[in-house]
Short mmCIF file of C-alpha atoms in Angstrom, two decimals:
data_model
loop_
_atom_site.label_atom_id
_atom_site.label_comp_id
_atom_site.label_asym_id
_atom_site.label_seq_id
_atom_site.Cartn_x
_atom_site.Cartn_y
_atom_site.Cartn_z
CA MET A 64 -4.46 17.87 -24.51
CA LYS A 65 -5.21 14.14 -24.42
CA LEU A 66 -5.95 12.22 -21.23
CA ALA A 67 -6.52 8.49 -20.91
CA VAL A 68 -8.23 6.68 -18.04
CA VAL A 69 -7.25 3.04 -17.58
CA GLY A 70 -10.16 1.42 -15.82
CA GLY A 71 -12.51 3.85 -17.53
CA GLY A 72 -15.42 1.43 -17.31
CA SER A 73 -15.58 1.86 -13.54
CA THR A 74 -18.92 2.99 -12.16
CA TYR A 75 -16.94 5.73 -10.44
CA THR A 76 -15.74 7.28 -13.72
CA PRO A 77 -18.70 9.72 -14.06
CA GLU A 78 -17.42 11.49 -10.92
CA LEU A 79 -14.13 12.03 -12.73
CA ILE A 80 -15.92 13.10 -15.91
CA ASP A 81 -17.97 15.62 -13.95
CA GLY A 82 -14.76 17.17 -12.64
CA PHE A 83 -13.24 17.43 -16.10
CA ALA A 84 -16.44 19.03 -17.39
CA ARG A 85 -16.81 21.55 -14.56
CA LEU A 86 -13.13 22.51 -14.42
CA SER A 87 -12.38 22.83 -18.12
CA ASP A 88 -10.66 26.18 -17.58
CA THR A 89 -8.21 24.51 -15.20
CA LEU A 90 -7.59 21.55 -17.48
CA PRO A 91 -8.60 22.06 -21.14
CA VAL A 92 -9.03 18.45 -22.26
CA GLU A 93 -9.44 18.00 -26.01
CA GLU A 94 -9.68 14.21 -25.98
CA LEU A 95 -10.54 11.90 -23.10
CA VAL A 96 -10.10 8.19 -23.74
CA LEU A 97 -11.76 5.65 -21.45
CA ILE A 98 -9.98 2.27 -21.59
CA ASP A 99 -11.44 -0.92 -20.18
CA PRO A 100 -11.73 -4.58 -21.23
CA ALA A 101 -15.33 -4.76 -19.93
CA ALA A 102 -17.07 -3.71 -23.14
CA GLU A 103 -20.64 -3.53 -21.82
CA ARG A 104 -19.77 -1.42 -18.79
CA LEU A 105 -17.50 0.77 -20.91
CA ALA A 106 -20.30 1.49 -23.36
CA LEU A 107 -22.66 2.56 -20.58
CA VAL A 108 -20.08 4.73 -18.83
CA GLY A 109 -18.82 6.20 -22.10
CA GLY A 110 -22.33 7.15 -23.17
CA LEU A 111 -22.99 8.95 -19.88
CA ALA A 112 -19.59 10.66 -20.09
CA ARG A 113 -20.45 12.11 -23.48
CA ARG A 114 -23.81 13.33 -22.21
CA ILE A 115 -22.19 14.99 -19.19
CA PHE A 116 -19.72 16.80 -21.45
CA GLU A 117 -22.52 17.87 -23.77
CA ARG A 118 -24.75 19.10 -20.95
CA GLN A 119 -21.97 21.23 -19.50
CA GLY A 120 -20.89 22.55 -22.89
CA HIS A 121 -17.46 20.94 -22.80
CA PRO A 122 -15.90 20.93 -26.29
CA GLY A 123 -13.74 17.88 -25.64
CA ARG A 124 -14.24 14.49 -27.28
CA VAL A 125 -14.86 11.31 -25.25
CA THR A 126 -13.83 8.03 -26.85
CA THR A 127 -13.78 4.46 -25.55
CA THR A 128 -11.62 1.48 -26.35
CA SER A 129 -10.50 -1.88 -25.01
CA ASP A 130 -7.14 -1.48 -26.77
CA LEU A 131 -4.74 -0.17 -24.14
CA ASP A 132 -1.87 0.63 -26.51
CA ALA A 133 -4.08 2.56 -28.92
CA GLY A 134 -5.88 4.32 -26.09
CA VAL A 135 -2.76 5.69 -24.40
CA ALA A 136 -0.87 6.52 -27.61
CA GLY A 137 0.10 10.18 -27.60
CA ALA A 138 -1.55 10.85 -24.23
CA ASP A 139 -0.29 13.69 -22.06
CA ALA A 140 -1.44 11.97 -18.87
CA VAL A 141 -2.72 8.50 -18.03
CA LEU A 142 -4.89 7.98 -14.95
CA LEU A 143 -4.90 4.53 -13.38
CA GLN A 144 -7.99 3.41 -11.46
CA LEU A 145 -7.84 -0.37 -11.50
CA ARG A 146 -9.36 -3.10 -9.36
CA ILE A 147 -7.80 -6.42 -10.32
CA GLY A 148 -10.33 -9.13 -9.55
CA GLY A 149 -13.17 -6.64 -9.18
CA GLN A 150 -15.50 -6.40 -6.21
CA ALA A 151 -15.41 -10.21 -5.85
CA ALA A 152 -11.71 -10.11 -4.96
CA ARG A 153 -12.32 -7.13 -2.70
CA ASN A 154 -15.01 -9.08 -0.89
CA GLU A 155 -12.51 -11.83 -0.18
CA ASP A 156 -9.88 -9.31 0.99
CA GLU A 157 -12.42 -8.02 3.49
CA THR A 158 -13.56 -11.42 4.80
CA TRP A 159 -10.86 -14.10 5.03
CA PRO A 160 -8.56 -12.06 7.34
CA LEU A 161 -11.44 -11.97 9.84
CA GLU A 162 -11.16 -15.76 10.14
CA CYS A 163 -7.82 -15.14 11.88
CA GLY A 164 -9.11 -12.29 14.04
CA CYS A 165 -7.46 -9.61 11.90
CA VAL A 166 -8.96 -6.61 10.15
CA GLY A 167 -10.33 -7.37 6.70
CA GLN A 168 -9.77 -4.26 4.58
CA GLU A 169 -8.79 -3.71 0.96
CA THR A 170 -5.83 -1.37 1.48
CA THR A 171 -4.21 -2.33 4.77
CA GLY A 172 -3.36 -5.48 6.67
CA ALA A 173 -3.61 -8.86 4.96
CA GLY A 174 -6.32 -7.76 2.52
CA GLY A 175 -4.22 -4.79 1.47
CA LEU A 176 -1.25 -7.05 0.83
CA ALA A 177 -3.40 -9.34 -1.31
CA LYS A 178 -4.51 -6.36 -3.38
CA ALA A 179 -0.91 -5.19 -3.77
CA LEU A 180 0.22 -8.63 -4.95
CA ARG A 181 -2.55 -8.73 -7.56
CA THR A 182 -2.10 -5.15 -8.67
CA VAL A 183 1.59 -4.24 -8.85
CA PRO A 184 2.56 -6.60 -11.73
CA VAL A 185 -0.43 -5.47 -13.80
CA VAL A 186 0.25 -1.77 -13.20
CA LEU A 187 3.92 -2.15 -14.09
CA ASP A 188 2.98 -3.88 -17.35
CA ILE A 189 0.57 -1.05 -18.18
CA ALA A 190 3.22 1.55 -17.33
CA GLU A 191 5.76 -0.07 -19.65
CA ARG A 192 3.22 0.04 -22.46
CA VAL A 193 2.51 3.69 -21.68
CA ARG A 194 6.25 4.38 -21.81
CA LYS A 195 6.39 2.99 -25.34
CA ALA A 196 3.19 4.58 -26.65
CA ALA A 197 3.44 7.95 -24.86
CA PRO A 198 6.97 8.34 -23.44
CA ASP A 199 6.36 11.86 -22.12
CA ALA A 200 3.04 11.07 -20.44
CA TRP A 201 2.56 11.44 -16.71
CA ILE A 202 0.98 8.53 -14.87
CA ILE A 203 -1.42 9.57 -12.11
CA ASP A 204 -2.10 6.62 -9.84
CA PHE A 205 -5.35 6.38 -7.88
CA THR A 206 -5.12 2.58 -7.74
CA ASN A 207 -4.92 1.19 -4.21
CA PRO A 208 -2.80 0.56 -2.29
CA VAL A 209 -1.58 3.88 -3.68
CA GLY A 210 1.65 4.07 -1.65
CA ILE A 211 2.93 0.65 -2.69
CA VAL A 212 1.76 0.97 -6.30
CA THR A 213 3.29 4.44 -6.68
CA ARG A 214 6.53 3.22 -5.16
CA ALA A 215 6.65 0.38 -7.69
CA LEU A 216 6.12 2.86 -10.53
CA LEU A 217 8.74 5.32 -9.33
CA LYS A 218 11.36 2.67 -8.62
CA ALA A 219 10.87 1.38 -12.17
CA GLY A 220 11.64 4.87 -13.47
CA HIS A 221 8.16 5.90 -14.57
CA ARG A 222 6.89 9.49 -14.58
CA ALA A 223 4.34 8.93 -11.86
CA VAL A 224 2.59 10.65 -8.96
CA GLY A 225 0.21 8.98 -6.52
CA LEU A 226 -3.09 10.55 -5.53
CA CYS A 227 -5.54 9.97 -2.67
CA ASN A 228 -8.72 11.83 -1.75
CA VAL A 229 -8.24 11.80 2.05
CA ALA A 230 -6.50 15.19 2.22
CA ILE A 231 -8.91 16.99 -0.09
CA GLY A 232 -11.78 15.45 1.86
CA PHE A 233 -10.46 16.92 5.10
CA GLN A 234 -9.80 20.26 3.40
CA ARG A 235 -13.39 20.46 2.18
CA ARG A 236 -14.79 19.33 5.54
CA PHE A 237 -12.77 21.89 7.50
CA ALA A 238 -13.67 24.64 5.02
CA ARG A 239 -17.37 23.95 5.63
CA LEU A 240 -16.91 24.04 9.40
CA LEU A 241 -14.96 27.30 9.15
CA ASP A 242 -17.31 28.81 6.55
CA VAL A 243 -14.46 29.64 4.18
CA THR A 244 -13.56 28.58 0.66
CA PRO A 245 -11.41 25.44 0.35
CA ASP A 246 -8.47 27.33 -1.15
CA GLN A 247 -8.11 29.20 2.14
CA VAL A 248 -7.47 25.96 4.05
CA HIS A 249 -3.93 24.57 4.12
CA LEU A 250 -3.22 21.28 5.87
CA ASP A 251 -0.16 20.04 7.72
CA HIS A 252 -0.91 16.58 6.34
CA VAL A 253 1.81 14.02 6.96
CA GLY A 254 2.40 10.28 6.78
CA LEU A 255 1.96 7.47 4.30
CA ASN A 256 -1.01 6.75 2.08
CA HIS A 257 -3.92 5.76 4.35
CA LEU A 258 -1.72 6.43 7.39
CA THR A 259 -1.83 10.20 7.85
CA TRP A 260 -2.55 12.88 10.43
CA GLU A 261 -3.66 16.50 10.14
CA ARG A 262 -1.35 18.26 12.61
CA ALA A 263 -2.43 21.80 11.75
CA VAL A 264 -5.14 23.56 9.76
CA ARG A 265 -3.90 26.94 8.58
CA LEU A 266 -6.00 29.75 7.16
CA GLY A 267 -4.84 31.85 4.24
CA GLY A 268 -1.60 30.06 3.49
CA PRO A 269 1.01 27.57 4.71
CA ASP A 270 2.18 30.11 7.30
CA GLY A 271 -1.29 31.23 8.35
CA GLU A 272 -2.92 30.88 11.72
CA ASP A 273 -3.38 27.31 12.94
CA VAL A 274 -7.09 26.98 13.71
CA LEU A 275 -7.06 23.25 14.47
CA PRO A 276 -7.27 23.73 18.27
CA GLY A 277 -10.39 25.83 17.78
CA LEU A 278 -11.88 23.31 15.37
CA LEU A 279 -11.39 20.50 17.85
CA ALA A 280 -12.82 22.57 20.70
CA GLU A 281 -15.92 23.61 18.77
CA HIS A 282 -16.51 20.69 16.42
CA GLY A 283 -14.63 17.83 18.08
CA ASP A 284 -17.73 15.71 18.61
CA ALA A 285 -18.70 15.86 14.93
CA ILE A 286 -15.15 15.20 13.73
CA ALA A 287 -14.79 12.26 16.11
CA ALA A 288 -18.13 10.85 14.97
CA ASP A 289 -17.03 11.03 11.32
CA LEU A 290 -13.87 9.12 12.21
CA HIS A 291 -15.72 6.64 14.47
CA LEU A 292 -13.27 7.43 17.26
CA PRO A 293 -13.99 8.63 20.81
CA ARG A 294 -13.77 12.40 21.27
CA PRO A 295 -11.20 12.04 24.12
CA VAL A 296 -8.78 10.34 21.72
CA LEU A 297 -8.74 13.42 19.48
CA ASP A 298 -8.39 15.72 22.48
CA ARG A 299 -5.41 13.78 23.81
CA LEU A 300 -3.71 13.57 20.42
CA GLY A 301 -4.43 17.17 19.45
CA VAL A 302 -4.46 16.09 15.79
CA VAL A 303 -7.01 14.65 13.36
CA PRO A 304 -6.03 11.17 12.18
CA SER A 305 -7.17 9.72 8.89
CA TYR A 306 -10.15 7.44 9.34
CA TYR A 307 -7.86 4.58 8.33
CA LEU A 308 -6.04 5.01 11.65
CA ARG A 309 -9.07 3.47 13.33
CA TYR A 310 -7.84 0.10 12.09
CA TYR A 311 -4.77 0.64 14.29
CA TYR A 312 -6.23 2.56 17.22
CA ALA A 313 -9.33 0.34 17.61
CA HIS A 314 -8.36 -2.87 15.84
CA ASP A 315 -10.28 -5.38 17.95
CA GLU A 316 -13.39 -3.20 18.03
CA VAL A 317 -13.31 -2.92 14.23
CA VAL A 318 -12.90 -6.69 13.84
CA ARG A 319 -16.00 -7.26 15.97
CA GLU A 320 -17.94 -4.77 13.87
CA LEU A 321 -16.81 -6.27 10.56
CA LYS A 322 -17.80 -9.76 11.69
CA SER A 323 -21.31 -8.56 12.48
CA LYS A 324 -22.30 -7.12 9.10
CA PRO A 325 -21.94 -7.62 5.32
CA SER A 326 -18.66 -6.50 3.76
CA ARG A 327 -18.22 -3.07 2.26
CA ALA A 328 -17.54 -4.85 -1.05
CA ALA A 329 -21.01 -6.40 -0.98
CA GLU A 330 -22.51 -2.98 -0.31
CA VAL A 331 -20.54 -1.40 -3.15
CA ALA A 332 -21.46 -4.21 -5.55
CA ALA A 333 -25.15 -3.53 -4.90
CA ILE A 334 -24.61 0.20 -5.46
CA GLU A 335 -22.74 -0.50 -8.70
CA SER A 336 -25.59 -2.63 -10.01
CA GLN A 337 -28.01 0.23 -9.43
CA LEU A 338 -25.64 2.75 -10.97
CA LEU A 339 -25.23 0.73 -14.16
CA GLU A 340 -29.00 0.60 -14.56
CA MET A 341 -29.10 4.37 -14.18
CA TYR A 342 -26.21 4.90 -16.63
CA ALA A 343 -28.20 2.97 -19.26
CA ASP A 344 -30.88 5.69 -19.25
CA PRO A 345 -30.21 7.89 -22.32
CA ALA A 346 -31.85 10.81 -20.55
CA LEU A 347 -29.31 10.82 -17.70
CA ASP A 348 -26.74 13.56 -18.35
CA GLU A 349 -25.26 14.21 -14.89
CA LYS A 350 -23.70 12.11 -12.18
CA PRO A 351 -26.48 10.64 -10.00
CA GLU A 352 -26.64 11.35 -6.28
CA LEU A 353 -26.24 7.63 -5.59
CA LEU A 354 -22.65 7.86 -6.84
CA ALA A 355 -21.68 9.69 -3.63
CA ARG A 356 -22.26 6.42 -1.73
CA ARG A 357 -19.75 4.67 -3.99
CA GLY A 358 -16.81 6.43 -2.28
CA GLY A 359 -13.93 8.57 -3.54
CA ALA A 360 -15.41 11.98 -2.80
CA PHE A 361 -13.58 14.93 -4.41
CA TYR A 362 -11.22 12.65 -6.33
CA SER A 363 -12.21 14.40 -9.56
CA GLU A 364 -11.18 17.80 -8.26
CA ALA A 365 -7.89 16.46 -6.90
CA ALA A 366 -7.18 14.66 -10.18
CA VAL A 367 -7.89 17.75 -12.28
CA ALA A 368 -5.67 19.91 -10.07
CA LEU A 369 -2.81 17.41 -10.18
CA ALA A 370 -2.99 16.88 -13.94
CA SER A 371 -3.14 20.64 -14.49
CA SER A 372 -0.05 21.24 -12.35
CA LEU A 373 1.93 18.54 -14.14
CA LEU A 374 0.89 19.49 -17.66
CA ARG A 375 0.68 23.27 -17.27
CA ASP A 376 3.74 23.64 -15.02
CA THR A 377 1.87 25.68 -12.41
CA GLY A 378 3.99 24.90 -9.35
CA ASP A 379 0.92 24.53 -7.13
CA VAL A 380 1.13 22.91 -3.71
CA GLN A 381 -0.90 19.72 -3.45
CA VAL A 382 -0.97 16.67 -1.20
CA VAL A 383 0.37 13.76 -3.23
CA ASN A 384 2.33 10.53 -2.93
CA ALA A 385 5.97 10.92 -3.97
CA PHE A 386 9.49 9.77 -3.10
CA ASN A 387 10.58 10.83 0.38
CA ASN A 388 14.01 12.12 -0.71
CA GLY A 389 15.00 13.14 2.81
CA THR A 390 11.72 14.82 3.76
CA LEU A 391 11.18 12.45 6.67
CA PRO A 392 14.77 11.78 7.82
CA PHE A 393 13.91 8.49 9.55
CA LEU A 394 12.78 6.92 6.24
CA PRO A 395 14.82 5.87 3.19
CA ASP A 396 14.82 8.27 0.26
CA ASP A 397 12.88 5.83 -1.92
CA ALA A 398 10.01 5.46 0.53
CA VAL A 399 6.79 6.98 -0.81
CA ILE A 400 5.19 9.46 1.57
CA GLU A 401 1.98 11.50 1.46
CA VAL A 402 2.63 15.17 2.20
CA PRO A 403 2.12 18.60 0.60
CA ALA A 404 4.42 18.98 -2.41
CA THR A 405 5.18 21.51 -5.09
CA VAL A 406 3.93 20.07 -8.38
CA ASP A 407 5.14 21.27 -11.76
CA ALA A 408 6.28 19.88 -15.11
CA THR A 409 9.18 18.09 -13.41
CA GLY A 410 6.97 16.20 -10.99
CA ALA A 411 6.24 16.43 -7.26
CA ALA A 412 8.77 17.77 -4.73
CA PRO A 413 7.70 17.34 -1.09
CA LEU A 414 7.87 20.46 1.05
CA PRO A 415 9.84 20.46 4.32
CA VAL A 416 7.97 18.79 7.19
CA PRO A 417 8.36 19.78 10.86
CA PRO A 418 9.72 16.94 13.04
CA LEU A 419 7.21 14.25 13.95
CA ASP A 420 6.36 13.03 17.42
CA PRO A 421 7.56 9.42 17.97
CA LEU A 422 3.90 8.40 18.31
CA TYR A 423 3.55 9.02 14.58
CA SER A 424 7.08 8.47 13.26
CA GLY A 425 7.26 5.04 14.89
CA LEU A 426 4.14 3.77 13.16
CA ILE A 427 5.17 5.37 9.87
CA ALA A 428 8.56 3.64 10.02
CA ASN A 429 6.94 0.31 10.86
CA VAL A 430 4.45 0.46 7.99
CA THR A 431 7.18 1.64 5.59
CA ALA A 432 9.17 -1.48 6.48
CA TYR A 433 6.08 -3.56 5.74
CA GLU A 434 5.68 -1.79 2.39
CA ASP A 435 9.31 -2.67 1.54
CA LEU A 436 8.52 -6.34 2.13
CA ALA A 437 5.14 -6.13 0.41
CA LEU A 438 6.67 -4.66 -2.75
CA ASP A 439 9.37 -7.31 -2.74
CA ALA A 440 6.67 -10.00 -2.51
CA ALA A 441 4.68 -8.37 -5.31
CA LEU A 442 7.71 -8.20 -7.60
CA ARG A 443 9.35 -11.55 -6.85
CA GLY A 444 6.60 -13.70 -5.35
CA GLY A 445 7.09 -16.63 -3.02
CA ARG A 446 5.36 -17.85 0.11
CA ASP A 447 8.22 -16.80 2.40
CA ARG A 448 8.10 -13.22 1.14
CA VAL A 449 4.34 -13.07 1.70
CA PHE A 450 4.79 -14.47 5.22
CA LYS A 451 7.49 -11.94 6.10
CA ALA A 452 5.39 -9.03 4.84
CA LEU A 453 2.42 -10.19 6.93
CA LEU A 454 4.56 -10.81 10.02
CA SER A 455 5.99 -7.29 9.78
CA HIS A 456 2.61 -5.56 9.59
CA PRO A 457 1.61 -3.89 12.89
CA LEU A 458 -1.97 -5.16 12.48
CA ILE A 459 -0.72 -8.78 12.41
CA GLY A 460 2.72 -9.24 13.98
CA GLN A 461 2.32 -12.80 15.34
CA TYR A 462 3.74 -15.80 13.52
CA GLU A 463 0.63 -17.96 13.97
CA TYR A 464 -1.53 -15.26 12.40
CA ALA A 465 1.01 -14.66 9.64
CA GLU A 466 1.16 -18.39 8.80
CA ALA A 467 -2.61 -18.77 8.65
CA LEU A 468 -3.08 -15.55 6.68
CA THR A 469 -0.38 -16.55 4.19
CA ASP A 470 -2.21 -19.79 3.45
CA ARG A 471 -5.52 -17.99 3.01
CA LEU A 472 -4.07 -15.21 0.89
CA ILE A 473 -2.51 -17.65 -1.55
CA ALA A 474 -5.60 -19.87 -1.66
CA HIS A 475 -7.87 -16.93 -2.49
CA ASN A 476 -5.57 -15.35 -5.09
CA ARG A 477 -3.97 -18.19 -7.06
CA GLU A 478 -5.46 -17.07 -10.37
CA HIS A 479 -3.80 -13.66 -9.97
CA LEU A 480 -0.37 -14.81 -8.71
CA ALA A 481 1.81 -16.13 -11.51
CA TRP A 482 4.27 -17.75 -9.06
CA THR A 483 1.74 -20.01 -7.33
#
């Protein structure tokens, strides 16, 4: 089995490598190819990857290359973890929207749109090259914004599934609170990527007892603190929202906070600099603890499980991003939703979802409409399309903001937008 990681020079890659090494019985990788144009970073990450495999006795071979076509040739699965423009572009995504009084964040709002515009054309080019070099390969997308990027891939006819670590993070957190193993925890996780709610937490199986009311009663303060939301909000909702919902539920408060401190991108850039120094140590043969501060917890385990289900035809149920296909009846079939799905060699098939309260379905429908416009802007370009996408977003929604944000978005991203 051959896997390729596009963006393999990321400082986050050792987390993924650790998962492949620990879970070799689940996913027996014979060759793992790390692909990245940044030769120096790739050499450091590749060296650590080989040492991690060796330390854990993994028989697979780790190779590195800057040649995308050669790297993906004959691959069974290709994982995408790209950041077009690097942390510098992320820093801009997180700062210039604040000038207009709007949230600056890399996956939602104006910053999220900027990232989508930079990313979608590049990902589609990569996917076409994968289709030629490895026509049967599955593409697993972890590149943000996952919902929009996955939708672009699926609408172009690629064999793709989107993946996010929010659901597995909640599963692991609830398992610790309940003192059970993660496989005993099943989530009623519903929504769009980075716009989801946990409506039930069931023990033992999808039809098991819902223990969410007890979790909120006993651990509500801790859960609310993790989400940076007031405890009464969780009590009134009776669900656990993704931490990304704070951008919607407490927008103005978040803007004030973001204006008062350095960007997350600046923090991550400093962490990455330290990590690269550590990766250069030939004695390091495990992922360092500092990597946990980089973000993306449990992604490796989710990625291994998803790749295993696709390539070994297991039919497991996993939370993924896939075409709606009638699952949420108020959305078009080609919307990409994030829900539990059966995953096998044919792809991901969302499981039936109980009806949603209008409090959730309304926001989901609104953001899906924005994603329609965002994808159109990413594919066809043009100032008017960018403006319409921004105007439609529930975190913006006023024409003066949309006008000012459009100007800033284009000014900060000209080198990445072929149509400017």
